[in-house]
Amino acid sequence: MSDSPSPGRRRFLQSSLLAPVGAALASTTHVEASALPDAGKADISTDVDVLVVGGGTAGTIAAIQAGRAGAKTLLLERGAQLGGMTTTGGVAFPGLFDAWGKQVIAGIGWELVKESVELDGGKLPNFAKVPQRHWMNQVHVNQFLYAILAEEKCAKAGVTICYYEFPTSVTPVDGGWQVECTGFGTRRQIRCKQIIDCTGGAEVVGMAGFERMREDETQPGSMLFHLGEANDPGRHQLHQLYVHGADSTNSRTVTQANLTGRKSVLEKLRKDKKRLMHLQPEAAFRESFRIVGETVITVNDYTGGRLFDDAVSNAFYPVDLHTKSGVKPKPLKPGTVPTIPLSALVPKGSRNLIVAGRSVSSDRLANSGLRVQASCMGMGQAAAAAAVLAVKGGTTPLKVPLDDIHRLLSDHGAILPGKA
Ligand SMILES: Cc1cc2nc3c(=O)[nH]c(=O)nc-3n(C[C@H](O)[C@H](O)[C@H](O)COP(=O)(O)OP(=O)(O)OC[C@H]3O[C@@H](n4cnc5c(N)ncnc54)[C@H](O)[C@@H]3O)c2cc1C
């Protein structure tokens, strides 16, 4: 069968492109995707220093940091774009980069957020002013722009992005890991020295056989949408409805959450008699598996602002547990800035494996504060610094001298705990 349109269809295409009628597209711009030499192959082998699994809030930052620090880096993302909850979930209001009148988290995450706001003509909060309510200093970003800028930064850092792919097995081998991956039309075998698991549910950690924790009851997910009269996606504050029982464990449970969320939006739309202006493509998930790390951050560590000996990043947010009766955030006491230790990013007993993001080793209440985006970004950068230095030193993240991690993080704009 030929790919060329039939003469009749060609005439229709020409007339629809050249002489738009009514609601036809106003203009067409042509771009060419570069041809891939291995496009026809199903089986691919890849050798890298650092494999980041999950290109979400934490993973994007981890990959950029690893690439900028000179590691050959591959980023696997099962979805179609970078950003995770920040973009696909629609939680495009990262918090919190500041505490008590000063910035406590910066680095690559902040760079990306700041550039997204500036390019979009938006306004950044004044961090020198302590807000009346914590959420007032969240930074609203245009999710679409954020996702594209993230890709640009990955490309500049030399990071290879593989969308629609996920690992199916991880096996420890001499000097690292062998990871089998699947995507549609692709089977990839990756050899890497370090893995950074940024899947939000510690999926690689589970696959590698290390311990994870999760309570029977988890916080609801949310479906984010906008009902209204005029379409201006990306600018409006999105509405959200809780999807209780939303579970990000696998394709079946995510499918169920998406179906439930969309059905409820449709019911609301019919009831309110409004137009559907915007709907995120996937439910946003708050809570899933967390690792059991070398250190487990407790709620007392968190609310007490414990400065861990091996702290690599700051965090800041109220304890924020969403339940069936809603959420009542518990603000931190004035002056409190919790920290994240390297040992809470390392699965207990593991080698050459580190996590970043909301699956950080922490009890449930501590996690409800730690899971926010600026903290996840800070963790992503710190985990990547440890992983890259482990590659360079032929060791494992936990054994990298802390001073070296701190130096690398400072060189890349991060704020070190206790030094804000
Ligand atoms: C409704 C809602 C409201 C929130 N409100 C706020 C707020 O006001 N302020 C704030 O800062 N934070 C807020 N948060 C929290 C915050 O958005 C998330 O906790 C945080 O973004 C999680 O980041 P992450 O990198 O750990 O995970 P994610 O951003 O979820 O990234 C995980 C990525 O991994 C990919 N992935 C998963 N499994 C695989 C696999 N096996 N292979 C390949 N890729 C995989 C996913 O597709 C995704 O891209 C909210 C969260 C929700 C759900």
Coordinates of C-alpha atoms and ligand atoms in Angstrom, one line a residue:
M1 CA 0.0 0.0 0.0
S2 CA 1.3 3.5 -0.9
D3 CA 1.7 6.3 1.8
S4 CA 0.8 8.9 -0.9
P5 CA -2.7 10.2 -0.7
S6 CA -5.0 9.4 -3.6
P7 CA -5.5 12.2 -6.1
G8 CA -8.9 13.1 -4.6
R9 CA -7.5 13.1 -1.1
R10 CA -4.5 15.2 -2.3
R11 CA -6.9 17.8 -3.6
F12 CA -8.7 17.9 -0.3
L13 CA -5.4 18.3 1.6
Q14 CA -4.2 21.0 -0.6
S15 CA -7.4 23.0 -0.3
S16 CA -7.5 22.5 3.5
L17 CA -3.9 23.7 3.9
L18 CA -3.9 26.5 1.4
A19 CA -7.3 28.0 1.8
P20 CA -8.5 27.5 5.4
V21 CA -12.2 27.6 5.8
G22 CA -14.1 28.3 9.0
A23 CA -12.4 26.6 12.0
A24 CA -9.5 25.0 9.9
L25 CA -6.0 25.3 11.2
A26 CA -4.6 28.8 10.6
S27 CA -1.1 27.9 9.6
T28 CA 1.2 25.0 9.2
T29 CA 4.9 25.0 10.2
H30 CA 7.1 22.1 9.1
V31 CA 9.8 20.5 11.3
E32 CA 11.7 17.4 10.7
A33 CA 12.4 14.8 13.4
S34 CA 16.0 13.5 12.9
A35 CA 16.0 10.0 11.4
L36 CA 17.2 7.3 13.8
P37 CA 19.7 4.8 12.4
D38 CA 18.2 2.0 14.5
A39 CA 14.5 2.9 13.9
G40 CA 13.7 -0.5 12.4
K41 CA 15.3 -2.5 15.2
A42 CA 13.5 -3.9 18.3
D43 CA 16.6 -4.9 20.2
I44 CA 19.0 -2.2 21.4
S45 CA 22.0 -2.3 23.7
T46 CA 23.0 0.8 25.6
D47 CA 26.0 1.4 27.9
V48 CA 25.9 4.3 30.3
D49 CA 27.3 5.6 33.6
V50 CA 24.1 6.6 35.2
L51 CA 20.5 5.4 34.4
V52 CA 17.8 7.6 35.8
V53 CA 14.4 5.8 35.8
G54 CA 11.4 8.2 35.9
G55 CA 11.6 11.7 34.3
G56 CA 9.3 13.4 36.8
T57 CA 9.8 16.2 39.3
A58 CA 13.0 14.6 40.8
G59 CA 14.2 12.5 37.9
T60 CA 14.5 15.4 35.4
I61 CA 16.7 17.3 37.8
A62 CA 18.8 14.2 38.6
A63 CA 19.4 13.5 34.9
I64 CA 20.4 17.1 34.2
Q65 CA 22.8 17.1 37.2
A66 CA 24.3 13.8 36.2
G67 CA 24.8 15.0 32.6
R68 CA 26.3 18.3 33.7
A69 CA 28.7 16.6 36.0
G70 CA 30.1 14.6 33.1
A71 CA 28.3 11.3 33.4
K72 CA 27.0 9.5 30.3
T73 CA 23.3 9.5 31.3
L74 CA 20.2 7.9 30.1
L75 CA 16.7 8.9 31.3
L76 CA 13.9 6.4 31.0
E77 CA 10.3 7.7 31.2
R78 CA 7.3 5.6 30.7
G79 CA 5.2 8.6 29.7
A80 CA 5.3 11.1 26.8
Q81 CA 7.0 14.1 28.5
L82 CA 9.2 15.2 31.4
G83 CA 7.9 16.6 34.6
G84 CA 5.8 13.9 36.2
M85 CA 3.3 15.3 38.7
T86 CA 4.5 18.9 37.8
T87 CA 3.3 18.5 34.2
T88 CA 1.4 15.3 33.4
G89 CA -0.3 15.4 36.8
G90 CA -0.9 19.2 36.5
V91 CA 0.5 20.2 39.9
A92 CA 2.3 23.1 38.2
F93 CA 2.8 25.0 41.3
P94 CA 6.1 23.9 42.8
G95 CA 6.8 24.6 46.5
L96 CA 8.5 25.5 48.6
F97 CA 11.9 26.9 47.8
D98 CA 12.0 29.3 50.7
A99 CA 11.5 29.3 54.5
W100 CA 11.2 32.1 57.0
G101 CA 12.2 34.8 54.6
K102 CA 15.1 33.2 52.8
Q103 CA 15.6 30.7 50.0
V104 CA 16.6 27.2 51.2
I105 CA 16.4 25.2 48.0
A106 CA 18.0 26.4 44.7
G107 CA 20.1 24.6 42.1
I108 CA 18.9 23.1 38.9
G109 CA 15.3 22.7 39.9
W110 CA 15.1 26.4 40.8
E111 CA 16.9 27.3 37.6
L112 CA 14.2 25.4 35.5
V113 CA 11.3 26.9 37.5
K114 CA 12.7 30.4 37.3
E115 CA 13.3 30.2 33.5
S116 CA 9.9 28.8 32.9
V117 CA 8.3 31.7 34.8
E118 CA 10.5 34.3 33.1
L119 CA 9.9 33.0 29.6
D120 CA 6.2 32.9 30.3
G121 CA 6.1 36.5 31.4
G122 CA 5.1 35.5 34.9
K123 CA 6.0 36.8 38.3
L124 CA 8.3 35.2 40.9
P125 CA 7.4 35.4 44.6
N126 CA 9.4 37.7 46.9
F127 CA 11.1 35.1 49.1
A128 CA 12.3 37.8 51.5
K129 CA 8.7 38.3 52.7
V130 CA 7.4 35.5 54.9
P131 CA 3.9 34.7 53.5
Q132 CA 0.8 34.6 55.7
R133 CA 0.0 31.1 54.3
H134 CA 2.7 28.6 53.1
W135 CA 1.1 28.1 49.7
M136 CA 1.4 31.8 48.8
N137 CA 5.1 31.2 48.0
Q138 CA 4.5 28.3 45.6
V139 CA 5.6 29.3 42.1
H140 CA 3.1 28.9 39.3
V141 CA 4.7 27.6 36.2
N142 CA 3.3 27.0 32.7
Q143 CA 3.4 23.2 32.7
F144 CA 3.8 23.0 28.9
L145 CA 6.7 25.3 28.8
Y146 CA 8.3 23.6 31.8
A147 CA 8.2 20.3 30.0
I148 CA 9.9 21.7 26.9
L149 CA 12.5 23.6 28.8
A150 CA 13.3 20.5 30.7
E151 CA 14.0 18.7 27.5
E152 CA 16.2 21.5 26.3
K153 CA 18.3 21.3 29.5
C154 CA 18.6 17.6 29.2
A155 CA 19.8 17.9 25.6
K156 CA 22.4 20.5 26.6
A157 CA 23.6 18.3 29.4
G158 CA 24.0 15.4 26.9
V159 CA 21.2 13.3 28.5
T160 CA 19.6 10.7 26.3
I161 CA 15.8 10.7 26.9
C162 CA 13.9 7.5 26.2
Y163 CA 10.1 8.0 26.4
Y164 CA 7.5 5.1 26.5
E165 CA 10.1 2.8 28.1
F166 CA 10.3 1.1 31.5
P167 CA 12.4 -1.5 33.1
T168 CA 11.2 -5.1 33.3
S169 CA 14.2 -6.5 35.2
V170 CA 17.3 -5.3 37.0
T171 CA 20.2 -7.6 37.7
P172 CA 23.3 -6.7 39.7
V173 CA 26.5 -7.3 37.6
D174 CA 30.1 -6.6 38.1
G175 CA 30.5 -2.8 38.5
G176 CA 26.8 -2.0 38.2
W177 CA 23.6 -3.3 36.7
Q178 CA 22.0 -4.9 33.7
V179 CA 18.5 -3.6 33.1
E180 CA 16.0 -5.0 30.6
C181 CA 13.5 -2.5 29.3
T182 CA 10.5 -2.5 27.2
G183 CA 8.8 0.2 25.1
F184 CA 6.5 -0.2 22.2
G185 CA 8.5 -1.6 19.3
T186 CA 11.6 -1.4 21.5
R187 CA 13.4 -3.9 23.7
R188 CA 16.5 -2.3 25.3
Q189 CA 19.3 -3.8 27.4
I190 CA 21.1 -1.3 29.5
R191 CA 24.4 -1.7 31.2
C192 CA 25.0 1.0 33.8
K193 CA 27.2 1.7 36.8
Q194 CA 24.5 3.5 38.9
I195 CA 20.7 3.7 39.0
I196 CA 18.8 6.6 40.3
D197 CA 15.2 5.5 40.9
C198 CA 12.9 8.5 40.5
T199 CA 9.7 6.6 39.7
G200 CA 7.8 8.0 42.7
G201 CA 7.0 4.5 43.9
A202 CA 10.5 3.1 44.2
E203 CA 9.7 0.7 41.4
V204 CA 13.3 -0.2 40.6
V205 CA 14.1 -0.7 44.2
G206 CA 11.2 -3.1 44.5
M207 CA 12.3 -5.0 41.4
A208 CA 15.8 -5.3 42.7
G209 CA 14.4 -7.0 45.8
F210 CA 15.0 -4.3 48.4
E211 CA 12.5 -3.5 51.1
R212 CA 9.8 -0.8 50.6
M213 CA 6.9 0.4 52.8
R214 CA 3.4 1.5 52.2
E215 CA 0.3 1.7 54.4
D216 CA -3.0 0.1 53.5
E217 CA -4.6 3.5 53.3
T218 CA -2.9 6.0 51.0
Q219 CA -3.8 9.6 50.4
P220 CA -6.2 10.3 47.5
G221 CA -5.0 11.2 44.1
S222 CA -6.5 14.1 42.2
M223 CA -7.8 14.7 38.7
L224 CA -7.1 18.3 37.7
F225 CA -9.4 20.1 35.3
H226 CA -10.8 23.5 34.5
L227 CA -14.5 24.3 33.7
G228 CA -15.3 27.7 32.3
E229 CA -16.3 29.8 29.3
A230 CA -13.0 30.8 27.7
N231 CA -10.0 28.6 27.0
D232 CA -6.6 29.7 28.3
P233 CA -4.9 26.5 29.3
G234 CA -1.8 26.8 31.5
R235 CA -2.8 30.2 33.0
H236 CA -5.9 29.3 35.0
Q237 CA -5.7 27.8 38.5
L238 CA -6.9 24.2 37.9
H239 CA -9.7 22.7 39.9
Q240 CA -9.2 19.3 41.4
L241 CA -11.4 16.5 42.6
Y242 CA -10.1 13.8 45.0
V243 CA -9.9 10.3 43.6
H244 CA -9.9 8.2 46.7
G245 CA -8.2 4.8 46.3
A246 CA -6.0 6.2 43.5
D247 CA -3.1 3.8 43.3
S248 CA -0.1 4.3 41.1
T249 CA 1.3 0.7 41.5
N250 CA 0.7 -0.5 37.9
S251 CA -1.0 0.1 34.6
R252 CA -4.3 -1.5 35.9
T253 CA -4.5 0.6 39.0
V254 CA -3.5 3.8 37.1
T255 CA -6.2 3.0 34.5
Q256 CA -8.8 2.7 37.2
A257 CA -7.8 6.0 38.8
N258 CA -7.9 7.8 35.4
L259 CA -11.4 6.3 34.5
T260 CA -12.8 7.2 37.9
G261 CA -11.4 10.8 37.8
R262 CA -12.6 11.5 34.2
K263 CA -16.1 10.1 34.9
S264 CA -16.5 12.4 37.9
V265 CA -15.3 15.4 35.8
L266 CA -18.0 14.5 33.2
E267 CA -20.6 14.3 35.9
K268 CA -19.6 17.7 37.3
L269 CA -19.5 19.2 33.9
R270 CA -23.1 18.1 33.2
K271 CA -24.3 19.2 36.6
D272 CA -22.6 22.7 36.4
K273 CA -23.5 23.1 32.7
K274 CA -20.1 24.5 31.8
R275 CA -17.6 23.8 29.1
L276 CA -14.6 21.6 29.7
M277 CA -11.6 23.8 29.1
H278 CA -8.8 21.7 30.4
L279 CA -8.2 18.2 31.7
Q280 CA -4.9 16.7 32.7
P281 CA -4.1 13.4 30.8
E282 CA -3.5 11.4 34.0
A283 CA -4.6 11.5 37.6
A284 CA -2.0 13.0 40.0
F285 CA -0.8 10.7 42.8
R286 CA 0.3 11.8 46.2
E287 CA 1.5 8.6 47.9
S288 CA 2.9 5.2 47.0
F289 CA 5.7 2.9 48.1
R290 CA 8.6 4.5 49.9
I291 CA 12.0 2.8 50.4
V292 CA 13.2 1.5 53.7
G293 CA 16.5 3.3 53.6
E294 CA 19.7 3.3 55.7
T295 CA 18.0 6.1 57.6
V296 CA 14.2 6.5 58.0
I297 CA 13.2 10.2 58.5
T298 CA 10.6 10.4 61.2
V299 CA 7.9 13.0 61.7
N300 CA 9.9 14.2 64.8
D301 CA 13.1 14.6 62.7
Y302 CA 11.0 16.5 60.2
T303 CA 9.1 18.8 62.5
G304 CA 12.1 19.3 64.8
G305 CA 14.2 20.5 61.8
R306 CA 16.9 17.9 62.5
L307 CA 20.2 18.7 60.8
F308 CA 21.4 15.2 59.9
D309 CA 25.2 14.6 59.9
D310 CA 24.9 13.5 56.2
A311 CA 22.3 16.1 55.2
V312 CA 22.5 16.8 51.4
S313 CA 19.4 19.0 50.9
N314 CA 16.8 21.1 52.7
A315 CA 13.1 20.6 52.7
F316 CA 10.2 22.8 53.7
Y317 CA 6.4 22.4 53.9
P318 CA 3.8 21.7 56.5
V319 CA 2.9 18.2 57.4
D320 CA 0.1 17.8 54.8
L321 CA -1.9 14.6 55.0
H322 CA -4.9 14.4 52.7
T323 CA -7.7 12.1 53.9
K324 CA -11.4 11.5 53.3
S325 CA -12.2 14.5 55.5
G326 CA -9.9 16.8 53.6
V327 CA -6.5 18.2 54.7
K328 CA -5.5 20.3 57.6
P329 CA -1.8 21.2 57.1
K330 CA 0.2 21.5 60.3
P331 CA 2.7 24.3 59.8
L332 CA 6.3 24.0 61.0
K333 CA 7.4 26.0 64.0
P334 CA 9.1 29.3 63.1
G335 CA 12.7 28.9 62.1
T336 CA 12.4 25.2 61.4
V337 CA 14.0 23.9 58.2
P338 CA 14.1 20.1 57.9
T339 CA 16.9 18.4 56.1
I340 CA 17.3 15.2 54.0
P341 CA 20.2 12.9 54.7
L342 CA 22.0 11.0 52.0
S343 CA 21.3 7.8 53.9
A344 CA 17.5 8.3 53.5
L345 CA 18.0 8.1 49.7
V346 CA 19.9 4.8 49.8
P347 CA 17.8 1.5 50.0
K348 CA 19.0 -0.4 53.0
G349 CA 21.7 -2.9 52.1
S350 CA 21.9 -1.8 48.5
R351 CA 24.9 -0.9 46.3
N352 CA 25.0 1.4 43.3
L353 CA 21.3 2.3 43.7
I354 CA 19.8 5.5 45.1
V355 CA 16.4 7.1 45.0
A356 CA 15.1 10.7 44.8
G357 CA 11.6 12.1 45.1
R358 CA 8.6 11.1 47.2
S359 CA 9.8 7.6 47.7
V360 CA 12.5 8.9 50.1
S361 CA 12.8 6.8 53.2
S362 CA 10.4 8.4 55.7
D363 CA 7.4 7.7 57.8
R364 CA 4.0 8.6 56.5
L365 CA 3.7 12.0 58.2
A366 CA 7.2 13.1 57.5
N367 CA 6.6 12.0 53.9
S368 CA 3.5 14.2 53.6
G369 CA 5.8 17.2 54.0
L370 CA 8.9 15.9 52.2
R371 CA 7.1 14.9 49.0
V372 CA 6.6 18.5 47.7
Q373 CA 8.3 19.6 44.5
A374 CA 11.2 21.8 45.6
S375 CA 12.3 19.1 48.1
C376 CA 12.0 16.4 45.4
M377 CA 14.1 18.6 43.0
G378 CA 16.7 19.1 45.8
M379 CA 16.8 15.3 46.4
G380 CA 17.1 14.7 42.6
Q381 CA 20.2 16.9 42.4
A382 CA 21.8 15.5 45.5
A383 CA 21.2 11.8 44.5
A384 CA 22.7 12.5 41.1
A385 CA 25.8 14.2 42.7
A386 CA 26.3 11.1 44.8
A387 CA 25.8 8.7 41.9
V388 CA 28.2 10.5 39.6
L389 CA 30.9 10.7 42.2
A390 CA 30.4 7.0 42.9
V391 CA 30.9 6.3 39.2
K392 CA 34.1 8.5 39.2
G393 CA 35.5 6.9 42.4
G394 CA 34.5 3.3 41.5
T395 CA 32.4 3.1 44.6
T396 CA 28.8 3.2 45.8
P397 CA 26.8 6.4 46.7
L398 CA 26.8 5.9 50.4
K399 CA 30.7 5.6 50.4
V400 CA 31.3 8.9 48.5
P401 CA 32.9 11.5 50.9
L402 CA 30.2 13.9 52.0
D403 CA 32.5 16.9 51.4
D404 CA 32.9 15.9 47.7
I405 CA 29.1 15.7 47.3
H406 CA 28.7 19.1 49.0
R407 CA 31.3 20.6 46.7
L408 CA 29.7 19.3 43.6
L409 CA 26.3 20.5 44.7
S410 CA 27.6 24.0 45.5
D411 CA 29.3 24.2 42.2
H412 CA 26.0 23.5 40.5
G413 CA 24.1 26.2 42.5
A414 CA 22.5 24.1 45.3
I415 CA 22.0 25.4 48.8
L416 CA 23.6 23.2 51.4
P417 CA 21.8 22.3 54.6
G418 CA 22.8 24.6 57.5
K419 CA 24.3 27.1 55.1
A420 CA 21.2 29.0 53.8
Ligands
LIG1 C1 -2.9 16.7 43.6 C2 -1.6 17.0 44.2 C3 -1.3 18.3 44.7 C4 0.0 18.6 45.1 N1 0.2 19.8 45.6 C5 1.5 20.2 45.7 C6 1.9 21.6 46.0 O1 1.0 22.4 46.2 N2 3.2 21.9 46.0 C7 4.2 21.0 45.8 O2 5.3 21.4 45.8 N3 3.9 19.7 45.6 C8 2.6 19.3 45.6 N4 2.3 18.0 45.4 C9 3.3 16.9 45.5 C10 4.3 16.8 44.3 O3 3.7 17.3 43.1 C11 4.8 15.4 44.1 O4 4.9 14.7 45.3 C12 6.1 15.4 43.5 O5 6.0 16.1 42.3 C13 6.6 14.0 43.2 O6 7.8 14.0 42.5 P1 8.5 12.6 42.1 O7 9.7 13.0 41.2 O8 8.8 11.8 43.3 O9 7.4 11.8 41.3 P2 6.7 12.2 39.9 O10 6.7 13.6 39.6 O11 5.4 11.5 40.0 O12 7.6 11.4 38.8 C14 7.7 10.1 38.7 C15 8.0 9.8 37.2 O13 8.4 8.5 37.0 C16 7.7 8.0 35.8 N5 7.6 6.5 36.1 C17 7.0 5.9 37.1 N6 7.2 4.6 37.0 C18 8.1 4.4 35.9 C19 8.7 3.3 35.4 N7 8.6 2.0 35.9 N8 9.6 3.5 34.3 C20 9.7 4.7 33.8 N9 9.1 5.8 34.3 C21 8.3 5.6 35.4 C22 6.3 8.7 35.9 O14 5.7 8.6 34.6 C23 6.7 10.1 36.3 O15 7.1 10.9 35.2 C24 1.0 17.6 45.0 C25 0.7 16.3 44.5 C26 -0.6 16.0 44.1 C27 -0.8 14.7 43.5

